[in-house]
XYZ file of C-alpha atoms in Angstrom:
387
model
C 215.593 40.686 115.738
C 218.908 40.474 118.005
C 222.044 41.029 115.933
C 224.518 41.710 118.433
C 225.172 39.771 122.058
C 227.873 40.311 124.915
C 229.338 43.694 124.447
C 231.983 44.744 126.741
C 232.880 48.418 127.053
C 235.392 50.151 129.392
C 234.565 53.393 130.374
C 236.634 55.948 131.336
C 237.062 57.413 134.987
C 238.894 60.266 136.093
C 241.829 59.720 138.424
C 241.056 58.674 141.751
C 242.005 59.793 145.345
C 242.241 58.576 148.509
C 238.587 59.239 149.954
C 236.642 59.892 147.089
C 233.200 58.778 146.615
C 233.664 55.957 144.239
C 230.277 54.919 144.042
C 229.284 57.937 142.665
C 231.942 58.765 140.367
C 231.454 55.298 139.409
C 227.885 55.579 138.747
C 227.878 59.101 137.461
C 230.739 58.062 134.754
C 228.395 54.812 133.263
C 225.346 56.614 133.029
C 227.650 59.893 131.037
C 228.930 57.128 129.147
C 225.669 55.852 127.759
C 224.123 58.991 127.286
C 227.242 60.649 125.406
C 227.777 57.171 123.048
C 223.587 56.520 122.939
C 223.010 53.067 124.247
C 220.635 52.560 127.283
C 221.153 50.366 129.902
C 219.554 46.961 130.519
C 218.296 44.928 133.412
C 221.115 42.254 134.566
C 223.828 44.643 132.711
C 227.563 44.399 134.563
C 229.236 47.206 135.871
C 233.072 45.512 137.170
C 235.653 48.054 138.968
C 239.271 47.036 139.399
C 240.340 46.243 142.919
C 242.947 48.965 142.648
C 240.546 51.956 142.167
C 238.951 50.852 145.419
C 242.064 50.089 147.142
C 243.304 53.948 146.159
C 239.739 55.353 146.977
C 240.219 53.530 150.525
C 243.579 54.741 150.954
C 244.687 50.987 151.525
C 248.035 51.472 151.767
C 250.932 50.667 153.925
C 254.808 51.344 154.269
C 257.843 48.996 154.192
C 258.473 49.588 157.513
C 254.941 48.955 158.204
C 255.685 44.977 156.757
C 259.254 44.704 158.771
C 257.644 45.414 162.055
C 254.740 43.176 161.599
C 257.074 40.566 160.529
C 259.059 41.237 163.832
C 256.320 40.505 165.724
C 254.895 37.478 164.692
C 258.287 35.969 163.803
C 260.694 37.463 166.370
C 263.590 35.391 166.055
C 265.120 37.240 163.212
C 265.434 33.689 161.235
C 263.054 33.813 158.384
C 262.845 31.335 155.700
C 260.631 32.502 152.628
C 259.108 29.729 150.657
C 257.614 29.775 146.682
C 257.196 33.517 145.701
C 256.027 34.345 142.964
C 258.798 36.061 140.240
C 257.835 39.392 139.867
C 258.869 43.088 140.708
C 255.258 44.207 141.242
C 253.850 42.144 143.135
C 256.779 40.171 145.755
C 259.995 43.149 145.362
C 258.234 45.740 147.754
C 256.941 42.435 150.143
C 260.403 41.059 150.109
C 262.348 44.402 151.022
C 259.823 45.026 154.131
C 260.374 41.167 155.162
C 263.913 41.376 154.849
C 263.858 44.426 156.869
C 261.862 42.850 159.738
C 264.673 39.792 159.330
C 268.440 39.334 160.547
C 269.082 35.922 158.175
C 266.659 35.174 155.701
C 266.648 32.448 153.173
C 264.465 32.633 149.968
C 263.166 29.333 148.532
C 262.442 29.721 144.816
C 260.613 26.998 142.581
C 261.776 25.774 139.061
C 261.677 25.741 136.190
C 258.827 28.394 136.699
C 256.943 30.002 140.301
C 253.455 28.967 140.790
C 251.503 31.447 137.818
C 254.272 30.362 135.379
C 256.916 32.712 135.294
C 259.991 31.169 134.492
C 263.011 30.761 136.212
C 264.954 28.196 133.510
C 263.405 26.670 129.959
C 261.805 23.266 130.867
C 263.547 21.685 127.856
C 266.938 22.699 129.479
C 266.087 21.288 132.416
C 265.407 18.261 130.295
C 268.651 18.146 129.105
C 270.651 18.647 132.297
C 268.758 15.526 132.995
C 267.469 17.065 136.545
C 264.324 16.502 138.453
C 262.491 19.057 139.425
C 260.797 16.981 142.244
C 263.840 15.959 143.920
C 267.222 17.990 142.710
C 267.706 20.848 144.976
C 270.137 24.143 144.275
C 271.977 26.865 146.113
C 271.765 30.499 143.823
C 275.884 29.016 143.071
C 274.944 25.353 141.897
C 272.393 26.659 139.501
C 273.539 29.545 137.808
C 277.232 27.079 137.631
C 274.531 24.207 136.057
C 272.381 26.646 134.579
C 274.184 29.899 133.372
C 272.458 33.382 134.522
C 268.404 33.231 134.272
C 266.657 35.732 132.509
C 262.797 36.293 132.559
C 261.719 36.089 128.740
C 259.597 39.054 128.907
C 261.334 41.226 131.543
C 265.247 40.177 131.413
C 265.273 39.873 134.845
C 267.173 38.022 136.745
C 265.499 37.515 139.555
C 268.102 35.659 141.257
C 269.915 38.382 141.416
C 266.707 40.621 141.922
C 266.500 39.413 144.576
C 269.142 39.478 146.568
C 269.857 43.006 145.597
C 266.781 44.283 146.847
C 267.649 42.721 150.021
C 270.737 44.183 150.153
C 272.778 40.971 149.667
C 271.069 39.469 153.074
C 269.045 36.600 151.340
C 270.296 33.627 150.460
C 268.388 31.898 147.436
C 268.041 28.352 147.115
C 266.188 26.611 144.328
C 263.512 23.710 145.183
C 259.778 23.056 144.623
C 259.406 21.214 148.179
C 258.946 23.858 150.513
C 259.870 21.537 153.316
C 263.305 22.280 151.986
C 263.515 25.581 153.844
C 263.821 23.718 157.013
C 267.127 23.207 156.566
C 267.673 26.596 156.941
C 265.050 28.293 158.796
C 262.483 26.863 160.993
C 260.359 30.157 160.892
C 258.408 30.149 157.771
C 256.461 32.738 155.993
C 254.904 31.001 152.627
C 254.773 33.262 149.714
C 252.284 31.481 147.470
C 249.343 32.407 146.682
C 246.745 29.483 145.510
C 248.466 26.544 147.040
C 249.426 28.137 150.358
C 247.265 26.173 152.696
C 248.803 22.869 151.319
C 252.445 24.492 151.768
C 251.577 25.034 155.719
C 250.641 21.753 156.374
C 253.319 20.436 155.109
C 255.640 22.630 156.879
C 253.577 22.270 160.559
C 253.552 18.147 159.785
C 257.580 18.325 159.015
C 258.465 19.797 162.437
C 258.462 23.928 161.812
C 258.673 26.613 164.600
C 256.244 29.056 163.414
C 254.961 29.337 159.615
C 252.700 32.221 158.317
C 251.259 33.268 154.972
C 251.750 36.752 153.389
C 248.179 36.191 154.426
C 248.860 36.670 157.620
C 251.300 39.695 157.413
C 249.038 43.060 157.526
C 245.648 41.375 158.403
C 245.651 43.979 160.999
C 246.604 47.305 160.914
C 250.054 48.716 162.100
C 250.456 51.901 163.616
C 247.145 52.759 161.295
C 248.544 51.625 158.218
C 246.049 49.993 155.749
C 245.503 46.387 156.268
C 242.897 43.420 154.718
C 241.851 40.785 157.272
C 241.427 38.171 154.948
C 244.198 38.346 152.804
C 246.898 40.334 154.196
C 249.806 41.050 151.816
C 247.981 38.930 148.793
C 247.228 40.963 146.038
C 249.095 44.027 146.809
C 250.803 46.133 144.524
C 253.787 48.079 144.161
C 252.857 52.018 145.052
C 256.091 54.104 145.236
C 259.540 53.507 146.630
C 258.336 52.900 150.074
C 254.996 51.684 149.803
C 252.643 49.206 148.426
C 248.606 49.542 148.017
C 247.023 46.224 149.398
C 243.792 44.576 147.939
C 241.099 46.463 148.936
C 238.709 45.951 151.780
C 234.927 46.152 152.350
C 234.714 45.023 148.297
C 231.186 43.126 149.092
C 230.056 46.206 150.830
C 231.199 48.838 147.711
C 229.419 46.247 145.231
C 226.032 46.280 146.501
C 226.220 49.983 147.302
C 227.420 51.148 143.423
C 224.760 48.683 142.286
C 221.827 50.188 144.396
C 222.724 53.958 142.855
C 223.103 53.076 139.036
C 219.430 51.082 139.699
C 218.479 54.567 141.293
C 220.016 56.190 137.925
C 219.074 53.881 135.450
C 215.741 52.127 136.872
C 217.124 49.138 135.737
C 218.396 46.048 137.469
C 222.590 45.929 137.395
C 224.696 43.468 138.763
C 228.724 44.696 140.139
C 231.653 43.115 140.855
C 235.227 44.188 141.710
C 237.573 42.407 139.714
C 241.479 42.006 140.213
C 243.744 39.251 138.053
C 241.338 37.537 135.583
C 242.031 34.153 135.413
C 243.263 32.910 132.447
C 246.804 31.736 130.785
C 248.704 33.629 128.254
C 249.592 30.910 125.683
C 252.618 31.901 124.562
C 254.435 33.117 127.545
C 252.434 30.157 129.698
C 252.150 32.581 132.500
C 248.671 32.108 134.294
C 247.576 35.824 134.781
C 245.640 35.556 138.142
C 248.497 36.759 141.086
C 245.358 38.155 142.779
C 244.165 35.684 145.616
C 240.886 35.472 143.938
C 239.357 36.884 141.138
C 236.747 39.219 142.438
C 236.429 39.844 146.315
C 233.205 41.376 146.524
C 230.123 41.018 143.440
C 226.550 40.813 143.721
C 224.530 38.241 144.599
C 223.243 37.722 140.469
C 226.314 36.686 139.689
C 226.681 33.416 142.158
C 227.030 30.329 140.481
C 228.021 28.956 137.291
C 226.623 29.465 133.603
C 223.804 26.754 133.026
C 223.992 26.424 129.372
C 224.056 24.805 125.981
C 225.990 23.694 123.655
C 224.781 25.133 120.423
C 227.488 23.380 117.749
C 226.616 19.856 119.381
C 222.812 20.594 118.763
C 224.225 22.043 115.209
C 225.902 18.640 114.621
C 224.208 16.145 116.440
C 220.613 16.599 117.083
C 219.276 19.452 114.521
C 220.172 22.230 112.477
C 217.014 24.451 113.129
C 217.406 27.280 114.241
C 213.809 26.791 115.403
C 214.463 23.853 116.938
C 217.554 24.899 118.716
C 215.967 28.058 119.898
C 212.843 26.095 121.558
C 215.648 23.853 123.265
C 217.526 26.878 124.910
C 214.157 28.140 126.082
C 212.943 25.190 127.686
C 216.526 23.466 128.891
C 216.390 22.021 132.126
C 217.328 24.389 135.318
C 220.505 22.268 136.032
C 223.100 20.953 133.201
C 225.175 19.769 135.168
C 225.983 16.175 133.397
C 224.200 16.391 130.777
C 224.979 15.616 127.713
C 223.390 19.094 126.101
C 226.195 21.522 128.020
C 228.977 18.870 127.476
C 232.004 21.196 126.256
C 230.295 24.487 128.241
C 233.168 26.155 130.605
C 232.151 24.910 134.301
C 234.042 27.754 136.053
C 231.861 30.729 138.032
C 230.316 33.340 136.807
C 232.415 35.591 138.608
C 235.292 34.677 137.112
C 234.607 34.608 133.013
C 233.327 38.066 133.786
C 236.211 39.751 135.791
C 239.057 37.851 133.219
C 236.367 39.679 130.367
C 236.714 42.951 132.030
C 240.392 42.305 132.874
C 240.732 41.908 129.395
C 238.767 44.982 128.271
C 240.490 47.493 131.135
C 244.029 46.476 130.240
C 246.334 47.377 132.538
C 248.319 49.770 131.067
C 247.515 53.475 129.512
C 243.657 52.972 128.643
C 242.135 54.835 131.490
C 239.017 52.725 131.471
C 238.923 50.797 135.021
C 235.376 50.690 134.796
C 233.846 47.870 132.499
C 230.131 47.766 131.109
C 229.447 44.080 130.194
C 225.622 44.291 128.605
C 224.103 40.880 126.959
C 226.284 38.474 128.835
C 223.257 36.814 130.294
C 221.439 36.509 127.095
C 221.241 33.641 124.537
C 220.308 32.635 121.318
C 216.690 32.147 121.643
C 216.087 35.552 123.123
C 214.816 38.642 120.550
């Protein structure tokens, strides 16, 4: 009889290098794994790979002045308006220094009370009590630090107002607003620094009468002067490298998935499913930050892990319909190929496949000191009624 179901394990990797062979280190370091703990593995097992051991693998990387002169080119004015970034030194500090060096004025538009994944720029109950409206009040950096006193990031102590400014060397100006129409007034060419709701942002820049507006999208989609490059999403979900450099997300990720999967079924003789995974999306509740600053959770997974999971709900059966096990067990085994609707998945997570397994191996990598980029996910594609 089944005791035990999902198990996620990360596995350890040695450090990679720009062109190593990560599908066989990869493959090599799950099958050690199993064979130094003893466990086997199983058809539709999960190997997931962060997006940053490919990127470094790929040698995806690119300087700041590699940012500035794309910049320069596809917004040669020099008068650069940067709407909605997100707050953080990882991610937008490297982006903003290569912008601001491909820029002679540049203006910096950032939302309150928090960015777009959550990161705060003043307490909402503050804002509350100032009595302002975030849809409509507007600040210079002066009017709300003079309204507001000096922000402070609860986790970081940052002040990114300042952060910001400093890394430009004192050439942005920041002004506070969530309607990035507001940058007009300043600039009227527009790069848009969100992430998720960047599409909507263009539009409504283009409809309200701007020059030229790009995403970070946009910037690095093509290589410069062989630098590394994505041609999908640009500058989104890059990291901060060194001093002068970032790593971007990595490329070919579709291509790297069903090649690592093909070896560990040569290794194993089993059936296992990949994915690259980034951000996993999901909310700290606490901090209210909503983790996933990665354009999309995983950019490249096999084709077992499409869709959504088609299940059911086990406590309403337990509460509603029967309490045998027997019962519930015959249910699961002959439930209908599409839930969707019905009343037997009602309270069942409708969000893909791809994502509840790269926030799980998100999760089980960490992203700190653990060393394990590689996740082993076994059992996730199991249920109740199976022995």
């Amino acid at each position: 009889m089944r005791t035990v179901g999902t198990i996620s394990r990360g596995i350890r990797a040695p450090i990679i290098k720009q062109g190593d062979d990560l599908v066989e280190i990869t493959a090599q370091s799950v099958i050690s794994a199993a064979k130094a703990e003893g466990f086997s593995l199983r058809d539709r097992d999960v190997v997931g790979v962060t997006e940053s051991l490919l990127a470094r693998a790929q040698g995806n990387y690119a300087t700041l002045q590699n940012i500035a002169d794309d910049v320069r080119k596809k917004l040669p004015s020099g008068k650069i308006g940067i709407t909605l970034p997100i707050l953080s030194r990882n991610r937008f500090s490297q982006m903003l220094k290569g912008i601001s060096m491909g820029a002679d004025e540049l203006y910096v538009q950032l939302a309150y009370p928090d960015d777009e994944v959550g990161n705060p720029l003043i307490d909402l109950d503050t804002l509350e009590e100032k009595g302002v409206n975030p849809y409509t009040d507007t600040f210079t950096a002066e009017e709300f630090v003079a309204k507001f006193g000096k922000p402070s990031h609860p986790f970081t102590g940052i002040d990114y107002i300042d952060c910001y400014r400093e890394i430009t060397g004192g050439k942005a100006k920041i002004i506070i607003a969530n309607d990035p129409r507001e940058i007009l007034k300043y600039a009227k060419d527009v790069i848009c620094a969100d992430i998720h709701s960047r599409f909507r942002s263009k539009k409504k820049l283009i409809e309200a009468g701007a020059n030229k507006v790009i995403g970070l999208d946009e910037i690095l989609n093509t290589s410069v002067d062989g630098s590394g490059f994505h041609p999908q999403y640009g500058l989104l979900g890059s990291n901060l490298a060194t001093g002068n450099t970032i790593k971007l997300f990595p490329r070919e990720a579709q291509e790297f998935a069903e090649k690592l999967s093909a070896r560990l079924s040569e290794l194993s003789g089993k059936s296992v499913e990949v994915l690259v995974y980034g951000d996993g999306a999901f909310k700290d509740p606490v901090g209210g930050i909503w983790e996933l600053a990665d354009p999309v959770v995983s950019p490249g997974f096999t084709k077992g892990l499409e869709g959504i999971p088609n299940e059911i709900k086990i406590k309403y059966f337990a509460d509603n319909v029967s309490d045998e096990e027997l019962a519930i067990k015959d249910f699961i085994k002959n439930k209908k190929s599409d839930l969707k609707g019905d009343m037997a998945s009602q309270g069942t997570t409708p969000r893909r496949i791809i994502d509840l397994l790269g926030s799980l191996c998100d999760l089980t990598s960490g992203s700190g000191d653990k060393g394990t980029p590689i996740v082993l996910v076994q059992g996730y594609f199991d249920s109740y009624a199976e022995e």
